[in-house]
mmCIF file of C-alpha atoms in Angstrom:
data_model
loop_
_atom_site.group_PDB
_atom_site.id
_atom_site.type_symbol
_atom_site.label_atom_id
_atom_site.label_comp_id
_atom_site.label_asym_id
_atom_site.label_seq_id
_atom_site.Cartn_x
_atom_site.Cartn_y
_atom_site.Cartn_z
ATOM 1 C CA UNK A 1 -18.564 1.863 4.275
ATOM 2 C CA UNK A 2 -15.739 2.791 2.247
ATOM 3 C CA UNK A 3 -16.162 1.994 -1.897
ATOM 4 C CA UNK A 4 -13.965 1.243 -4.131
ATOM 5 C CA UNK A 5 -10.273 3.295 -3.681
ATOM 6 C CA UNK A 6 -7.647 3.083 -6.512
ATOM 7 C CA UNK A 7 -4.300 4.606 -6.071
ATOM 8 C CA UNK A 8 -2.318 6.541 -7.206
ATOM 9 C CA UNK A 9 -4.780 8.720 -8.834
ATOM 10 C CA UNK A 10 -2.351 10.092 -10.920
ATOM 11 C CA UNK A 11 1.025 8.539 -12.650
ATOM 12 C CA UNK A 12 3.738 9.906 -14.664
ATOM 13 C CA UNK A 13 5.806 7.086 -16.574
ATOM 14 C CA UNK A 14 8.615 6.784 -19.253
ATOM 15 C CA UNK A 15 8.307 4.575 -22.005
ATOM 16 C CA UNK A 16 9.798 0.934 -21.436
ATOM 17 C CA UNK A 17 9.068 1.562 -17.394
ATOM 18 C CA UNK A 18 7.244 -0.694 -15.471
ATOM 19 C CA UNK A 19 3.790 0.232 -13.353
ATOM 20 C CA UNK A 20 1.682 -1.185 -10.895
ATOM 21 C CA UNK A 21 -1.847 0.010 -10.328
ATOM 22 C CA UNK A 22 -3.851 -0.832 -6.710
ATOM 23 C CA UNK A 23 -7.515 -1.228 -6.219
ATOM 24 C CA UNK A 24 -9.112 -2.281 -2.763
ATOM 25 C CA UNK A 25 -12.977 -3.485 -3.737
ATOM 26 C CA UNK A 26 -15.879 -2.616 -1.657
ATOM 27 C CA UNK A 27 -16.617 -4.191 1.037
ATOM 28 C CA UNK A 28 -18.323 -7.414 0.868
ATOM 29 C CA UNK A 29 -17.085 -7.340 -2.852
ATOM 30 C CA UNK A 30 -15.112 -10.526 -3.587
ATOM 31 C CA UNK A 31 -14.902 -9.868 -7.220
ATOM 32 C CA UNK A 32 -12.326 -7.229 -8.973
ATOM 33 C CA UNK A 33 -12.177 -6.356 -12.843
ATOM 34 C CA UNK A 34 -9.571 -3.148 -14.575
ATOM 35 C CA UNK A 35 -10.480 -1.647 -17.340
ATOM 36 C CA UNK A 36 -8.543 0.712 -19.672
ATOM 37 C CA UNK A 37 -10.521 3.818 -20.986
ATOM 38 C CA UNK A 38 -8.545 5.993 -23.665
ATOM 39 C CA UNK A 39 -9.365 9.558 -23.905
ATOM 40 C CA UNK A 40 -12.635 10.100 -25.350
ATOM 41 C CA UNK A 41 -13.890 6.327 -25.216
ATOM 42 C CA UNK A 42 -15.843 4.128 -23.622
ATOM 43 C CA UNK A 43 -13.786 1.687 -21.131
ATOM 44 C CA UNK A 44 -12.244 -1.804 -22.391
ATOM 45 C CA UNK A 45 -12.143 -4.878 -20.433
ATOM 46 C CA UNK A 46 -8.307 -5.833 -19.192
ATOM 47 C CA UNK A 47 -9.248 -9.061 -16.996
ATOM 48 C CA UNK A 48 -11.389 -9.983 -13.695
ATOM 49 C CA UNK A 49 -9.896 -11.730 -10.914
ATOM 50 C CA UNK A 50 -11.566 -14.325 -8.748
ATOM 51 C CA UNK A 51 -10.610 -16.544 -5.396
ATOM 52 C CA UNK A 52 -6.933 -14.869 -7.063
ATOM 53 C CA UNK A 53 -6.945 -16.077 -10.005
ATOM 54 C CA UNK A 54 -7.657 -14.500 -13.499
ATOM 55 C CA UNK A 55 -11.388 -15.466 -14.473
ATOM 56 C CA UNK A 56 -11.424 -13.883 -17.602
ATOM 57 C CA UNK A 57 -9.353 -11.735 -20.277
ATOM 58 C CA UNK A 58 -9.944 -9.279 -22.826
ATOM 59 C CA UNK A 59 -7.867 -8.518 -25.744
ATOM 60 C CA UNK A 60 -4.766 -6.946 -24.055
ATOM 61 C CA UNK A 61 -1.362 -8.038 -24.658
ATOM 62 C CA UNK A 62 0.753 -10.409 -21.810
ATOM 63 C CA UNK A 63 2.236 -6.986 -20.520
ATOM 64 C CA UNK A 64 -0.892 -6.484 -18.947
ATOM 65 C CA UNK A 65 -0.897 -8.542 -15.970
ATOM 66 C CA UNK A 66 -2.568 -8.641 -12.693
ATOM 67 C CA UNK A 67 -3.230 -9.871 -9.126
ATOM 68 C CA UNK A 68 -5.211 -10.370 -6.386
ATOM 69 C CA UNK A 69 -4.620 -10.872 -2.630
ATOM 70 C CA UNK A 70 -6.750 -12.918 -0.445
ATOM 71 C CA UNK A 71 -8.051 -9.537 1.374
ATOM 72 C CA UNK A 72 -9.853 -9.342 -2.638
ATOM 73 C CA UNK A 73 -7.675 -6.166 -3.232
ATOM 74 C CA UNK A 74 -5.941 -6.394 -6.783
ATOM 75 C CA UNK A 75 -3.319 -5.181 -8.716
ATOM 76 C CA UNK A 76 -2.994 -4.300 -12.488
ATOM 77 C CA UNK A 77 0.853 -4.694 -13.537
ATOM 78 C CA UNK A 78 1.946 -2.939 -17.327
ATOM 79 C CA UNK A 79 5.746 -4.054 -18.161
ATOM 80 C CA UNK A 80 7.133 -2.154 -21.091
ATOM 81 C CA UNK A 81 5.202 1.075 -21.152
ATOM 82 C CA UNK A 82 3.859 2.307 -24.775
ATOM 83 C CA UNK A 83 2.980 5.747 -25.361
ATOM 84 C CA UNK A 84 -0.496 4.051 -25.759
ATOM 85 C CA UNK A 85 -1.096 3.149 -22.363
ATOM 86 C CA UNK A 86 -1.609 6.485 -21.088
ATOM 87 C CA UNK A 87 -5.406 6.248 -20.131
ATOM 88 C CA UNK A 88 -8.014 6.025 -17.305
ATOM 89 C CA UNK A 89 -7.585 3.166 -15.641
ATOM 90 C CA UNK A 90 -10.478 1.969 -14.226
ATOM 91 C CA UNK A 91 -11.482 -0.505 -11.300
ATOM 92 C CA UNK A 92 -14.768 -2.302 -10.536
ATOM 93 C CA UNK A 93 -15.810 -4.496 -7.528
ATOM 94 C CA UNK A 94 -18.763 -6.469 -7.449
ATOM 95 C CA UNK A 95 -19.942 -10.218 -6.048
ATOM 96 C CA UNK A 96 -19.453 -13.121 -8.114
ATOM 97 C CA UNK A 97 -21.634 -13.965 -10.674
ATOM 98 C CA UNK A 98 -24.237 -12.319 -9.285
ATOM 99 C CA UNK A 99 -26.251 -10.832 -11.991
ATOM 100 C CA UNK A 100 -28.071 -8.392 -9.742
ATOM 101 C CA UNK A 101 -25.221 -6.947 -8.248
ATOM 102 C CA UNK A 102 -25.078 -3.592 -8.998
ATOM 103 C CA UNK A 103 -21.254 -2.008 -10.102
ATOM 104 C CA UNK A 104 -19.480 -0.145 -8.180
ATOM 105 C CA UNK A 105 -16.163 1.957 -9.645
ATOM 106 C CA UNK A 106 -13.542 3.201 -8.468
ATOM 107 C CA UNK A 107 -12.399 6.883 -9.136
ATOM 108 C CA UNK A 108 -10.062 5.272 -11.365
ATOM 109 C CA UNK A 109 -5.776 5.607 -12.006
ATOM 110 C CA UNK A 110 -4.697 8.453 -14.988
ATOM 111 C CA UNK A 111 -1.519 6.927 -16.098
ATOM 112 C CA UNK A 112 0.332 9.030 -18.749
ATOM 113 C CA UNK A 113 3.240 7.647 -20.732
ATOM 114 C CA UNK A 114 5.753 10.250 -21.950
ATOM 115 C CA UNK B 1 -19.123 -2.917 -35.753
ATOM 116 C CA UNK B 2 -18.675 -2.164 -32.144
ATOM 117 C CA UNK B 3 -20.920 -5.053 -29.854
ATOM 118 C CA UNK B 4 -22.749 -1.955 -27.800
ATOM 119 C CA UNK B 5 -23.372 1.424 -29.881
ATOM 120 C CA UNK B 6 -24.641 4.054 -28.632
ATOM 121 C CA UNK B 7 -26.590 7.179 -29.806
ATOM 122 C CA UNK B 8 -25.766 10.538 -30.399
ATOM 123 C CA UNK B 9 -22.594 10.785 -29.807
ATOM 124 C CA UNK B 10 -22.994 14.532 -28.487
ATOM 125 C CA UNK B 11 -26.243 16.237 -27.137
ATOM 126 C CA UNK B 12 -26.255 19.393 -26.202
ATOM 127 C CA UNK B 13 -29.812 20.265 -24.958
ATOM 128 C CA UNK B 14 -31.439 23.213 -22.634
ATOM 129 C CA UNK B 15 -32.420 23.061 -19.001
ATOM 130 C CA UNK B 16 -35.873 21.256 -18.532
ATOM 131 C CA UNK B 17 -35.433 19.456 -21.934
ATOM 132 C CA UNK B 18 -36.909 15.453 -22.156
ATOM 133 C CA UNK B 19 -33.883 13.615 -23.437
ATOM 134 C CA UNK B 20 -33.425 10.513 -24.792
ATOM 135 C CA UNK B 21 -30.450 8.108 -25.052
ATOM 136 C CA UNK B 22 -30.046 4.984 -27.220
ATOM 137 C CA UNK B 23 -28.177 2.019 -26.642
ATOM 138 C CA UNK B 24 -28.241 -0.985 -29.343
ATOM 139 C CA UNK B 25 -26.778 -4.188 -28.667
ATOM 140 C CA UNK B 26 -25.476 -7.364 -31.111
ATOM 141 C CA UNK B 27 -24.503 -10.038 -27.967
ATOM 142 C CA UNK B 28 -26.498 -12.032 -25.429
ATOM 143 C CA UNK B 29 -27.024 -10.314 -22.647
ATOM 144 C CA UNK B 30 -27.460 -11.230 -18.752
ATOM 145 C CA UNK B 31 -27.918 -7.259 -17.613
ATOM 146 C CA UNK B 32 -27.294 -3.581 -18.952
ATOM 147 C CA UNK B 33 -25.924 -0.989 -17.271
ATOM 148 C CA UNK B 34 -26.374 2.625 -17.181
ATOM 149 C CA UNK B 35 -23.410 4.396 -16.085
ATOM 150 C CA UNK B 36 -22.636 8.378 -15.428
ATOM 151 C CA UNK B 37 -19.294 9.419 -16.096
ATOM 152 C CA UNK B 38 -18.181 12.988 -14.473
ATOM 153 C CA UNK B 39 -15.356 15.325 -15.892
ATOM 154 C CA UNK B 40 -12.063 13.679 -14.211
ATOM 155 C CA UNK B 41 -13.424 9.926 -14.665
ATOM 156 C CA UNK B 42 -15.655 8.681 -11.459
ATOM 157 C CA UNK B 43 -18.155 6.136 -12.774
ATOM 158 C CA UNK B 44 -21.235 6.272 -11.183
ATOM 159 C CA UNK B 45 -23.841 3.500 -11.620
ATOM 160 C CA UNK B 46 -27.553 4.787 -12.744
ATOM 161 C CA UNK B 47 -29.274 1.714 -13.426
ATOM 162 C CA UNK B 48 -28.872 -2.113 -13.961
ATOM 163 C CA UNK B 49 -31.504 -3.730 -16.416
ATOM 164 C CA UNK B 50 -32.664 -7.279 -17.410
ATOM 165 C CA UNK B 51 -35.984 -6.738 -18.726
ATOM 166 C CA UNK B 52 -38.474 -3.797 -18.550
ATOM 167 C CA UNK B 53 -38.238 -0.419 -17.104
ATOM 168 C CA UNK B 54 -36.756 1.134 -14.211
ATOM 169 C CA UNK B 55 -37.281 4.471 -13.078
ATOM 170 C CA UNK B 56 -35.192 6.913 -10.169
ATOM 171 C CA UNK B 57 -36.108 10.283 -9.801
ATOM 172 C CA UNK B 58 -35.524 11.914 -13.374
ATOM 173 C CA UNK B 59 -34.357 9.070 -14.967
ATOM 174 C CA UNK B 60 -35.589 6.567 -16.358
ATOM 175 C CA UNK B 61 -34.309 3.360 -18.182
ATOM 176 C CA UNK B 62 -35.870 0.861 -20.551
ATOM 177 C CA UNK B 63 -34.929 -2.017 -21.919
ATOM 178 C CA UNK B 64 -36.015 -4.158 -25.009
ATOM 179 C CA UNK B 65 -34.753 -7.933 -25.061
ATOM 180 C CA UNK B 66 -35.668 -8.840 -28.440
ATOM 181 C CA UNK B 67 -35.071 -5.733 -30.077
ATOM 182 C CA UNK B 68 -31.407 -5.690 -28.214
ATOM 183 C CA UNK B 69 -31.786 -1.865 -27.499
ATOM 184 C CA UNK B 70 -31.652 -0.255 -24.386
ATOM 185 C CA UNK B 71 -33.206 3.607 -23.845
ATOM 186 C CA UNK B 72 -32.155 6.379 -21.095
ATOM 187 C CA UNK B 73 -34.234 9.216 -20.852
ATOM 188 C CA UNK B 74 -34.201 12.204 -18.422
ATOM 189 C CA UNK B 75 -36.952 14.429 -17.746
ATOM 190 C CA UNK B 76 -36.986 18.145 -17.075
ATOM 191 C CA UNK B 77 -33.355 18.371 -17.700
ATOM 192 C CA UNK B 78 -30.692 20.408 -15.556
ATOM 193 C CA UNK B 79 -27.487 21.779 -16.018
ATOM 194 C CA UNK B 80 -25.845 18.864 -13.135
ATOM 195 C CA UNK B 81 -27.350 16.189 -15.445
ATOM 196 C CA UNK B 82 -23.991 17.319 -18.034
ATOM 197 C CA UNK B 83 -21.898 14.474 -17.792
ATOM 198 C CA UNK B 84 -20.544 11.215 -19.996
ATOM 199 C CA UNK B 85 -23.527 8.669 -20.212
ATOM 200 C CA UNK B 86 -22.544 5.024 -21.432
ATOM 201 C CA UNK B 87 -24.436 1.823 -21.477
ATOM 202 C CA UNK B 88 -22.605 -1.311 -20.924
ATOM 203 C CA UNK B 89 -23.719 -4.822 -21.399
ATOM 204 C CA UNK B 90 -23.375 -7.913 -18.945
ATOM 205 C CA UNK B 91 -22.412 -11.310 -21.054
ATOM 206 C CA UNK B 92 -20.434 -14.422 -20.207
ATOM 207 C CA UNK B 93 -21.570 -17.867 -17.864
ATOM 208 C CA UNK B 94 -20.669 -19.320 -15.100
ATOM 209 C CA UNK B 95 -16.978 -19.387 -15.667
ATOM 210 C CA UNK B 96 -17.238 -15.343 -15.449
ATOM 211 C CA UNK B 97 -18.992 -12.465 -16.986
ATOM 212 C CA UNK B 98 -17.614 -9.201 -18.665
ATOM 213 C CA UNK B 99 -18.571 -5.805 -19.524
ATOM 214 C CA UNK B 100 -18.746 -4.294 -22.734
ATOM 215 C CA UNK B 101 -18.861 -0.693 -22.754
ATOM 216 C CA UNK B 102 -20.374 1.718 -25.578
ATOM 217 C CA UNK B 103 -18.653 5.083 -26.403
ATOM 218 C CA UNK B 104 -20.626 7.053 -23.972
ATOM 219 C CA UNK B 105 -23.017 9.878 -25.147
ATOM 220 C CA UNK B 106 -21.445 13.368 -24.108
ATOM 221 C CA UNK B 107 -24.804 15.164 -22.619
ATOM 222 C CA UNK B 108 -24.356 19.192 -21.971
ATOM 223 C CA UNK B 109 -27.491 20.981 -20.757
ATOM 224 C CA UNK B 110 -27.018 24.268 -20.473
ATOM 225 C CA UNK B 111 -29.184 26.950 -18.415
#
């Protein structure tokens, strides 16, 4: 039973370029949320998507954006590349709303922005 | 004031060691998590709390609901426990819940 895979793994971008981050959830998982973890912090919530749609948002700017296919693998879109978005990205599967389901992560996506 | 702090920051200790890790809260809460983050970012999840005390192998995790503070400890310590340890809290309804993540405690144990 595979878990969560991200890819790439690793991801060199300019500033101003465009990226697109995948995650396919575990199986069974219908649920998929990204988070962004800078160096040396604890990860920050980007969105979850649900039944492909965006359930819920944290405090990241519209150049974040996101998707998510009805196979419940997702994408994580950043337009306009900042020096600042070079981080961990993280992905997380789980079943809706279901407070006793345990998290499961991906590996996770280090993009650096040069 | 971040919603999840966690304490120390850093902890170095030495093999067989009891160690303790805090984890205050200011939100409502439907869970806490436990998570173990390795050197190159895998995210491994230890425990998941709502009340009480859990224990698995070594570890063990507590949880007080009115007091909003969460505690890991890990007995007879071992140079594999070294890793990133952060606590994250469950909030948000029906319409879809969240994570909020501490900084993570940086544990080293050496031998």
């Amino acid at each position: 039973d595979a878990g969560v895979t991200q890819s790439p793994t690793h991801l060199i971008k300019t500033r101003g370029q465009q990226v697109t981050l995948r995650c396919s959830p575990k199986s069974g998982h219908d649920t998929v949320s990204w988070y962004q973890q800078a160096l040396g912090q604890g990860p920050q919530f980007i969105f979850q998507y649900y039944e492909e749609e965006e359930r819920q948002r944290g405090n990241f700017p519209d150049r974040f954006s996101g998707h998510q296919f009805p196979n419940y693998s997702s994408e994580l879109n950043v337009n306009a590349l900042l020096l600042g978005d070079s981080a961990l990205y993280l992905c997380a599967s789980s079943l809706v709303d279901r407070y006793n389901s345990p998290l499961h992560f991906g590996n996770g996506t280090r993009l650096t922005v040069t | 004031k971040n919603e999840v702090e966690q304490s120390p920051q850093n902890l170095t200790a030495q093999e067989g060691e009891f160690i303790t890790i805090n984890c205050s809260y200011s939100v409502g809460i439907s869970a806490l998590h436990w998570l173990q983050q390795h050197p190159g970012g895998g995210i491994v999840s230890l425990f998941m709390l709502s009340s009480g005390k859990k224990k698995h192998g070594r570890l063990i995790a507590t949880i007080n609901i009115q007091e909003k503070h969460s505690s890991l400890h890990i007995t007879a310590s071992h140079p594999r426990d070294s890793a990133v340890y952060i606590c994250a809290v469950r909030s948000g309804g029906t319409s879809g819940s969240r994570l909020t993540f501490g900084e993570g405690t940086q544990l080293t144990v050496n031998p």
